[in-house]
Coordinates of C-alpha atoms in Angstrom, one line a residue:
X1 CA 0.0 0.0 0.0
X2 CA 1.1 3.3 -0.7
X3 CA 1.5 6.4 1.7
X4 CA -1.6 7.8 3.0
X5 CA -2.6 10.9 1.2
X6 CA -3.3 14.5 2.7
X7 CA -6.8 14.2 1.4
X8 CA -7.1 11.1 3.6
X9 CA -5.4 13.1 6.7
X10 CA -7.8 16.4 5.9
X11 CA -11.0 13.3 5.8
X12 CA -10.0 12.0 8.9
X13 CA -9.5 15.2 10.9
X14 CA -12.5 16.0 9.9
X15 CA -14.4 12.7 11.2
X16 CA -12.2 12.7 15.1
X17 CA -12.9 16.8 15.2
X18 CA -9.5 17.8 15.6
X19 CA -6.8 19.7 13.2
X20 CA -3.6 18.3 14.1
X21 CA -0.3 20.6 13.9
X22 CA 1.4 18.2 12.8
X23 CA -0.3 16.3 10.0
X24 CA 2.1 14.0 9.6
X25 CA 1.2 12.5 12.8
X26 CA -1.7 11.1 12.3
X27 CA -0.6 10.1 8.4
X28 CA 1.6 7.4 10.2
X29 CA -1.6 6.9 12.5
X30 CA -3.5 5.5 9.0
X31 CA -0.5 3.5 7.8
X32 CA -0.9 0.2 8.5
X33 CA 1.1 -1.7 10.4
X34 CA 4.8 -3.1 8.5
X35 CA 4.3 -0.7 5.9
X36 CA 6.9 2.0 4.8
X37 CA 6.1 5.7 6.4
X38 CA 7.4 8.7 4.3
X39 CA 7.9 11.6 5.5
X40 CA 9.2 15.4 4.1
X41 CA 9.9 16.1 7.8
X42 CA 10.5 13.4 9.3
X43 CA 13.1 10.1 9.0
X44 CA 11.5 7.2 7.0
X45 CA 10.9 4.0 8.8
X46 CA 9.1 0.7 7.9
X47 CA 6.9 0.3 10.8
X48 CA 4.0 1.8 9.6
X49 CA 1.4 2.7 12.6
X50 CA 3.3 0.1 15.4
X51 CA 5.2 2.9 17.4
X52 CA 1.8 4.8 17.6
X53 CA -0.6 1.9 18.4
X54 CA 2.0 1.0 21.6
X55 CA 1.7 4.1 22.7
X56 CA -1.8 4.4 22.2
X57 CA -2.5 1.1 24.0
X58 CA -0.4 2.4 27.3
X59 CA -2.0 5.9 27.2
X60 CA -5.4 4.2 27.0
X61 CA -4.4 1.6 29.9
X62 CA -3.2 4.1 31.9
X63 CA -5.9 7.0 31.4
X64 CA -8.5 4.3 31.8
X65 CA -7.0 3.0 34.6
X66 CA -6.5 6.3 36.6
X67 CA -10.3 7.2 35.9
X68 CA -11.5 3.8 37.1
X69 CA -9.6 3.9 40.2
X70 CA -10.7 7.5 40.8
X71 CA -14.3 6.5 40.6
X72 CA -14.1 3.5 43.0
X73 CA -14.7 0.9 40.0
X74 CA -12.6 -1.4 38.4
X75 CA -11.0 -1.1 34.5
X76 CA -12.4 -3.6 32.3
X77 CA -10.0 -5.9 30.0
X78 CA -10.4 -4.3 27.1
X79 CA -8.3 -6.3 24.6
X80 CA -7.8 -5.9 20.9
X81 CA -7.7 -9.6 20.1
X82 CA -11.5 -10.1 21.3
X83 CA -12.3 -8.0 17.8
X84 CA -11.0 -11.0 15.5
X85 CA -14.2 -10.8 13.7
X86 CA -13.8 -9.2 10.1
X87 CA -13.2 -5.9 9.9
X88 CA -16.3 -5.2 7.1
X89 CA -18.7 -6.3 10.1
X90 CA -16.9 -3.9 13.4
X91 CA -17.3 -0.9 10.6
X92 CA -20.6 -1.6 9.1
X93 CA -22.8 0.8 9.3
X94 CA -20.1 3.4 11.0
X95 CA -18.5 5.7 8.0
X96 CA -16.0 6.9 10.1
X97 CA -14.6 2.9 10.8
X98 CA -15.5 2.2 7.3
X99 CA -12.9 4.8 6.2
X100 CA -10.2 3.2 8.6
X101 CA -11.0 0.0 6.3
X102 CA -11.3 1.6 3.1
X103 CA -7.6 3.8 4.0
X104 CA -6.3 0.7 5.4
X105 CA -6.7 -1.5 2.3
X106 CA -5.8 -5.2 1.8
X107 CA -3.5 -4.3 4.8
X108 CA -6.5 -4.6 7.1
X109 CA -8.5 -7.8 8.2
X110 CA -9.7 -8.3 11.3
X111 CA -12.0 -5.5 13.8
X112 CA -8.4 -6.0 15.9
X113 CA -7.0 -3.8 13.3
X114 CA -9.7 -1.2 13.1
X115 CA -9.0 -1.0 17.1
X116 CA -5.5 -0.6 16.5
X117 CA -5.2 1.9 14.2
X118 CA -7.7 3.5 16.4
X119 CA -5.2 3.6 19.2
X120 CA -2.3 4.9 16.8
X121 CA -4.9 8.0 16.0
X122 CA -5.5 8.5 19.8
X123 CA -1.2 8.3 20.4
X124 CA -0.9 11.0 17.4
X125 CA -3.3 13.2 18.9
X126 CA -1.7 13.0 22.2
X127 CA 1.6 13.7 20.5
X128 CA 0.1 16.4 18.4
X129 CA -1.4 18.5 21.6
X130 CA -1.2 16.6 24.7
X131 CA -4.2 15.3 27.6
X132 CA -6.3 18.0 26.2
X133 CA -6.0 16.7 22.2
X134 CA -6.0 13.0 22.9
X135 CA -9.3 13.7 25.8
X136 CA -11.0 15.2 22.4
X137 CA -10.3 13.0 19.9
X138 CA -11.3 10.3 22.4
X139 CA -14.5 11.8 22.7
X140 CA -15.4 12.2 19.7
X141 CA -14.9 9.1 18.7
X142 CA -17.0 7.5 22.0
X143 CA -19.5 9.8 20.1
X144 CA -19.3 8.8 16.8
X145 CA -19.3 4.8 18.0
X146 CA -22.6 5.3 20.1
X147 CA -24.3 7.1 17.5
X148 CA -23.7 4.4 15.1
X149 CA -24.5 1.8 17.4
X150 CA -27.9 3.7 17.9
X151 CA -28.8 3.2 14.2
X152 CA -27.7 -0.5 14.3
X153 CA -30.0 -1.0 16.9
X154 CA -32.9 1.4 15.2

């Protein structure tokens, strides 16, 4: 697959809310994973998304965690490997997970890698503009999600 595009960044931004400084952030975000990331700013590498999914998985754990705690209640196991399904059936229905297939490509397979490139977005935002950038994006998105999961059910 080739880079993602700036059309693809500027149709992303526009489904999390949020206009990133740094677009380039959140092009790596949409790469998938083991494919080559080029850059005019920044050093190549052939990683694609994997720096940014870690880091979005240990900002998650530990954001989720600290809320959970501060509320008295415990943090569920949220794992990416329990979204093995196909990836056509997480998105369906949701246009802004449906673009996270389409920009993904034959790269993408399972719901897993919906959630993980989810995670790489959340990691780019945080990079991009700190707690208050990754709190909105993660919003957003929480939005988006139960507003499609209200017209599943309707």
């Amino acid at each position: 697959m080739s880079t993602v595009t700036s059309a693809e960044v500027q149709v992303c931004e526009n489904f999390i809310d949020y206009h990133f400084k740094d677009p380039s952030l959140l092009q790596e975000a949409l790469q998938p994973a083991g494919t080559p990331v080029r850059y005019s700013t920044r050093p190549y590498h052939d990683e694609g998304n994997k720096r940014l999914v870690d880091l979005g998985r240990k900002l998650h754990a530990f954001l989720t965690s600290k809320y959970f705690f501060e509320s008295g209640g415990m943090m569920p196991d949220l794992d990416p490997q329990q979204f093995e399904g196909p990836a056509e059936e997480l998105a369906a229905g949701d246009e802004y997970m449906e673009f996270i297939v389409e920009v993904q490509g034959d790269e993408i397979s399972t719901g897993r890698t919906i959630i993980e490139t989810q995670q790489a977005i959340f990691a780019a935002a945080w990079c991009d503009g700190g707690f208050d950038a990754y709190v909105k994006v993660f919003a957003s998105t929480l939005q988006r999600a139960g507003e499609a999961e209200a017209r599943k059910v309707s």
